[in-house]
Amino acid sequence: MAWEEVHGAWGPKELPRPGSVGVSYGFSVLNLVNAIMGSGILGLAYVMAHTGILGFSFMLLIVALLASFSVHLLLSMCTQTAVTSYEDLGLFAFGLPGKVVVAGTIIIQNVGAMSSYLLIIETELPTAISEFLPGDYSGSWYLDGKTLLIIICVVIVFPLALLPKIGFLGYTSSLSFFFMVFFALVIVIKKWSIPCPLTLNCMEQYFQISNATDDCKPKLFHFSKESVYTLPTMVFLFLCHTSILPIYCELQSPSKKRMQNVTNTAIALSFLIYLISALFGYLTFYDKVASDVLQDYGKYLPHDAVVRTVRLCFLCAVILTVPLIHFPARKALMMMFFSNFSFSWIHHFLITLALNIIIVLCAIYVPDIRNVFGVIGSSTSTCLTFVFPGLFYLKLSREDFLSWKKLGAFVLLILGGLVGNFSLAVIVFNWINNK
């Protein structure tokens, strides 16, 4: 396939040469950490309660290593083919249909993720703000979720998403990373503020809701019907593959090894924060932990200023993640519809505006957007993390099939198919049961 067929005007035709001006190693790591970490961290203590400490830690480590390996395959294919975008890898492997499928998958995944994050802002931010107000201000415009959502998108999300390069978000990613570290530290510290057996403070009277001392003993391994959600949940935790190549293109002194180090550092930092948050959240509430650990802190420490602050900081981190997810979605749209045009600020502005309008409308008006995204995300996330890297490497690499990379790619392909179908089956089964 000719070079001109593979490369559109929207993607860089080659990486900057070593020594060129680009985004620093540190900012690249922070941008990738921001792309990795999201609202899924709130449910990790609940997942650990249904898998046990060692079971959870082992599975989280395996998924982190697989995510790092799939990125390694993507970077290897970029080196072999000289393309620098996920969409172009699909084009190089399977022609125009491959490019359209990859671009469509990225758009669906990222629009769904951004809409879900905005829904969290709409529903949780008014409560977080009201906790800092001394009286009853219900009915005020600044406690209306839809109004706050529109203001945040106009004032914060849209201007940040309008930036021409993803590297410019390094400063906001640094702030988001600080908020996530603060979240993890508060969970560690508050472990000693909530006694076990758990007691609930209601109207200055304390009610013990857990009597058995066995309820305060951590389990190393534990399996229940809820354990089936563990692997699908963990796959979502390390989904950052749509941001890998845009960050790679802007990396200072770019090379496959340097970008792999960026990825490994970002995944390691995310793994550490995930593990600490899950472990100490679980050791605080044990089997009584909720699927959203912040709800438990609000229940057992209802007047704690630090808990209120960390809730607000977490929502700020979610807000700052949305523009970063916006970049790959806009790039996919441009490569699908404007790949034969040179860069235009008019196209850039209009597509950014259109995407922001779409995600706001989805967050406000689409009923059960989380369930919709759960069904779609179970397929798109596993495709982007496992299926596409494995499939493309098997197609493009000239190595022997028994080489360790090709065998690993085959394992990723099979695992991605199994996890995606299993996740979809579990979600549909739960829908049927709930109805």
Short mmCIF file of N, CA, C and O in Angstrom, two decimals, residues 283-338:
data_model
loop_
_atom_site.label_atom_id
_atom_site.label_comp_id
_atom_site.label_asym_id
_atom_site.label_seq_id
_atom_site.Cartn_x
_atom_site.Cartn_y
_atom_site.Cartn_z
N LEU A 283 -10.29 -2.27 53.66
CA LEU A 283 -9.93 -2.47 55.07
C LEU A 283 -10.68 -1.53 56.00
O LEU A 283 -10.62 -1.69 57.22
N THR A 284 -11.37 -0.54 55.45
CA THR A 284 -12.20 0.36 56.26
C THR A 284 -13.62 -0.19 56.42
O THR A 284 -14.17 -0.21 57.53
N PHE A 285 -14.21 -0.68 55.33
CA PHE A 285 -15.61 -1.10 55.34
C PHE A 285 -15.81 -2.60 55.16
O PHE A 285 -16.93 -3.09 55.36
N TYR A 286 -14.77 -3.30 54.76
CA TYR A 286 -14.84 -4.75 54.56
C TYR A 286 -16.00 -5.12 53.66
O TYR A 286 -16.21 -4.49 52.63
N ASP A 287 -16.81 -6.11 54.03
CA ASP A 287 -17.89 -6.58 53.16
C ASP A 287 -19.05 -5.59 53.06
O ASP A 287 -19.95 -5.79 52.24
N LYS A 288 -19.04 -4.55 53.89
CA LYS A 288 -20.11 -3.56 53.86
C LYS A 288 -19.85 -2.43 52.87
O LYS A 288 -20.64 -1.50 52.76
N VAL A 289 -18.73 -2.49 52.15
CA VAL A 289 -18.36 -1.42 51.25
C VAL A 289 -19.35 -1.32 50.10
O VAL A 289 -19.83 -2.33 49.58
N ALA A 290 -19.67 -0.08 49.72
CA ALA A 290 -20.62 0.16 48.63
C ALA A 290 -19.88 0.17 47.29
O ALA A 290 -18.65 0.22 47.24
N SER A 291 -20.63 0.11 46.20
CA SER A 291 -20.02 0.15 44.87
C SER A 291 -19.39 1.50 44.57
O SER A 291 -18.57 1.62 43.67
N ASP A 292 -19.76 2.55 45.32
CA ASP A 292 -19.12 3.86 45.25
C ASP A 292 -18.61 4.17 46.65
O ASP A 292 -19.37 4.49 47.56
N VAL A 293 -17.30 4.06 46.83
CA VAL A 293 -16.73 4.15 48.17
C VAL A 293 -16.95 5.52 48.80
O VAL A 293 -17.04 5.64 50.03
N LEU A 294 -17.08 6.58 48.00
CA LEU A 294 -17.32 7.91 48.57
C LEU A 294 -18.68 7.98 49.26
O LEU A 294 -18.86 8.78 50.20
N GLN A 295 -19.64 7.18 48.82
CA GLN A 295 -20.93 7.14 49.50
C GLN A 295 -20.78 6.64 50.93
O GLN A 295 -21.46 7.10 51.85
N ASP A 296 -19.88 5.67 51.13
CA ASP A 296 -19.65 5.15 52.48
C ASP A 296 -19.05 6.21 53.40
O ASP A 296 -19.46 6.35 54.55
N TYR A 297 -18.10 6.97 52.89
CA TYR A 297 -17.50 8.03 53.72
C TYR A 297 -18.53 9.10 54.04
O TYR A 297 -18.53 9.67 55.14
N GLY A 298 -19.40 9.40 53.09
CA GLY A 298 -20.46 10.36 53.37
C GLY A 298 -21.45 9.85 54.39
O GLY A 298 -22.05 10.63 55.14
N LYS A 299 -21.62 8.53 54.44
CA LYS A 299 -22.57 7.93 55.39
C LYS A 299 -22.00 7.87 56.80
O LYS A 299 -22.67 8.21 57.78
N TYR A 300 -20.75 7.44 56.93
CA TYR A 300 -20.16 7.23 58.26
C TYR A 300 -19.41 8.45 58.78
O TYR A 300 -19.16 8.55 59.99
N LEU A 301 -19.04 9.38 57.91
CA LEU A 301 -18.41 10.64 58.33
C LEU A 301 -19.15 11.79 57.66
O LEU A 301 -18.61 12.50 56.81
N PRO A 302 -20.43 11.99 58.01
CA PRO A 302 -21.28 12.93 57.26
C PRO A 302 -20.86 14.39 57.38
O PRO A 302 -21.20 15.19 56.52
N HIS A 303 -20.14 14.75 58.44
CA HIS A 303 -19.79 16.15 58.64
C HIS A 303 -18.28 16.39 58.51
O HIS A 303 -17.80 17.44 58.96
N ASP A 304 -17.58 15.46 57.92
CA ASP A 304 -16.13 15.56 57.83
C ASP A 304 -15.74 16.49 56.67
O ASP A 304 -16.08 16.23 55.51
N ALA A 305 -15.00 17.55 56.99
CA ALA A 305 -14.63 18.54 55.98
C ALA A 305 -13.66 17.96 54.94
O ALA A 305 -13.73 18.31 53.76
N VAL A 306 -12.78 17.06 55.38
CA VAL A 306 -11.81 16.47 54.45
C VAL A 306 -12.52 15.58 53.44
O VAL A 306 -12.19 15.59 52.24
N VAL A 307 -13.51 14.81 53.89
CA VAL A 307 -14.27 13.95 52.98
C VAL A 307 -15.03 14.80 51.97
O VAL A 307 -15.08 14.47 50.77
N ARG A 308 -15.61 15.89 52.42
CA ARG A 308 -16.32 16.78 51.50
C ARG A 308 -15.35 17.38 50.47
O ARG A 308 -15.68 17.50 49.28
N THR A 309 -14.17 17.74 50.93
CA THR A 309 -13.17 18.32 50.03
C THR A 309 -12.70 17.32 49.00
O THR A 309 -12.56 17.65 47.81
N VAL A 310 -12.46 16.07 49.44
CA VAL A 310 -11.97 15.07 48.49
C VAL A 310 -13.03 14.72 47.45
O VAL A 310 -12.71 14.41 46.30
N ARG A 311 -14.30 14.79 47.84
CA ARG A 311 -15.37 14.55 46.86
C ARG A 311 -15.34 15.63 45.77
O ARG A 311 -15.44 15.33 44.58
N LEU A 312 -15.17 16.89 46.19
CA LEU A 312 -15.11 17.99 45.23
C LEU A 312 -13.86 17.89 44.36
O LEU A 312 -13.92 18.12 43.14
N CYS A 313 -12.73 17.50 44.96
CA CYS A 313 -11.49 17.35 44.20
C CYS A 313 -11.61 16.22 43.18
O CYS A 313 -11.10 16.34 42.04
N PHE A 314 -12.27 15.15 43.57
CA PHE A 314 -12.45 14.04 42.64
C PHE A 314 -13.28 14.47 41.43
O PHE A 314 -12.97 14.13 40.29
N LEU A 315 -14.33 15.24 41.67
CA LEU A 315 -15.15 15.73 40.57
C LEU A 315 -14.35 16.67 39.67
O LEU A 315 -14.53 16.66 38.45
N CYS A 316 -13.45 17.47 40.25
CA CYS A 316 -12.59 18.33 39.44
C CYS A 316 -11.67 17.49 38.56
O CYS A 316 -11.42 17.84 37.39
N ALA A 317 -11.16 16.38 39.11
CA ALA A 317 -10.30 15.49 38.32
C ALA A 317 -11.08 14.90 37.15
O ALA A 317 -10.54 14.77 36.04
N VAL A 318 -12.34 14.54 37.39
CA VAL A 318 -13.18 14.00 36.32
C VAL A 318 -13.40 15.06 35.23
O VAL A 318 -13.32 14.76 34.03
N ILE A 319 -13.64 16.30 35.65
CA ILE A 319 -13.83 17.39 34.68
C ILE A 319 -12.60 17.56 33.80
O ILE A 319 -12.70 17.71 32.57
N LEU A 320 -11.41 17.49 34.39
CA LEU A 320 -10.17 17.71 33.65
C LEU A 320 -9.79 16.52 32.77
O LEU A 320 -8.92 16.65 31.91
N THR A 321 -10.44 15.39 32.98
CA THR A 321 -10.18 14.23 32.12
C THR A 321 -10.94 14.33 30.80
O THR A 321 -10.48 13.83 29.77
N VAL A 322 -12.09 15.01 30.81
CA VAL A 322 -12.94 15.07 29.62
C VAL A 322 -12.22 15.69 28.41
O VAL A 322 -12.27 15.12 27.31
N PRO A 323 -11.52 16.84 28.55
CA PRO A 323 -10.83 17.39 27.37
C PRO A 323 -9.78 16.45 26.80
O PRO A 323 -9.55 16.43 25.59
N LEU A 324 -9.11 15.69 27.67
CA LEU A 324 -8.08 14.77 27.20
C LEU A 324 -8.68 13.65 26.36
O LEU A 324 -8.12 13.26 25.33
N ILE A 325 -9.85 13.15 26.75
CA ILE A 325 -10.53 12.11 25.98
C ILE A 325 -11.08 12.69 24.68
O ILE A 325 -11.26 11.97 23.69
N HIS A 326 -11.32 13.99 24.69
CA HIS A 326 -11.88 14.67 23.52
C HIS A 326 -10.93 14.62 22.33
O HIS A 326 -11.37 14.49 21.17
N PHE A 327 -9.62 14.70 22.57
CA PHE A 327 -8.64 14.79 21.48
C PHE A 327 -8.70 13.59 20.53
O PHE A 327 -8.77 13.78 19.31
N PRO A 328 -8.62 12.34 21.04
CA PRO A 328 -8.68 11.20 20.11
C PRO A 328 -10.01 11.11 19.35
O PRO A 328 -10.03 10.69 18.19
N ALA A 329 -11.12 11.49 20.01
CA ALA A 329 -12.42 11.44 19.34
C ALA A 329 -12.46 12.43 18.18
O ALA A 329 -12.93 12.11 17.08
N ARG A 330 -11.96 13.66 18.41
CA ARG A 330 -11.95 14.66 17.33
C ARG A 330 -11.02 14.23 16.20
O ARG A 330 -11.34 14.39 15.02
N LYS A 331 -9.86 13.67 16.56
CA LYS A 331 -8.92 13.23 15.53
C LYS A 331 -9.54 12.12 14.67
O LYS A 331 -9.38 12.10 13.45
N ALA A 332 -10.28 11.19 15.31
CA ALA A 332 -10.93 10.11 14.57
C ALA A 332 -11.97 10.67 13.61
O ALA A 332 -12.08 10.22 12.46
N LEU A 333 -12.74 11.66 14.06
CA LEU A 333 -13.73 12.29 13.18
C LEU A 333 -13.06 12.99 12.00
O LEU A 333 -13.51 12.90 10.85
N MET A 334 -11.97 13.68 12.27
CA MET A 334 -11.26 14.38 11.20
C MET A 334 -10.69 13.40 10.18
O MET A 334 -10.76 13.64 8.97
N MET A 335 -10.15 12.29 10.66
CA MET A 335 -9.55 11.32 9.74
C MET A 335 -10.61 10.58 8.93
O MET A 335 -10.34 10.09 7.84
N MET A 336 -11.82 10.49 9.46
CA MET A 336 -12.90 9.85 8.71
C MET A 336 -13.48 10.76 7.63
O MET A 336 -13.78 10.31 6.53
N PHE A 337 -13.63 12.05 7.95
CA PHE A 337 -14.39 12.93 7.06
C PHE A 337 -13.55 14.03 6.40
O PHE A 337 -13.98 14.62 5.41
N PHE A 338 -12.37 14.33 6.97
CA PHE A 338 -11.58 15.44 6.42
C PHE A 338 -10.13 15.05 6.18
O PHE A 338 -9.24 15.91 6.22
#
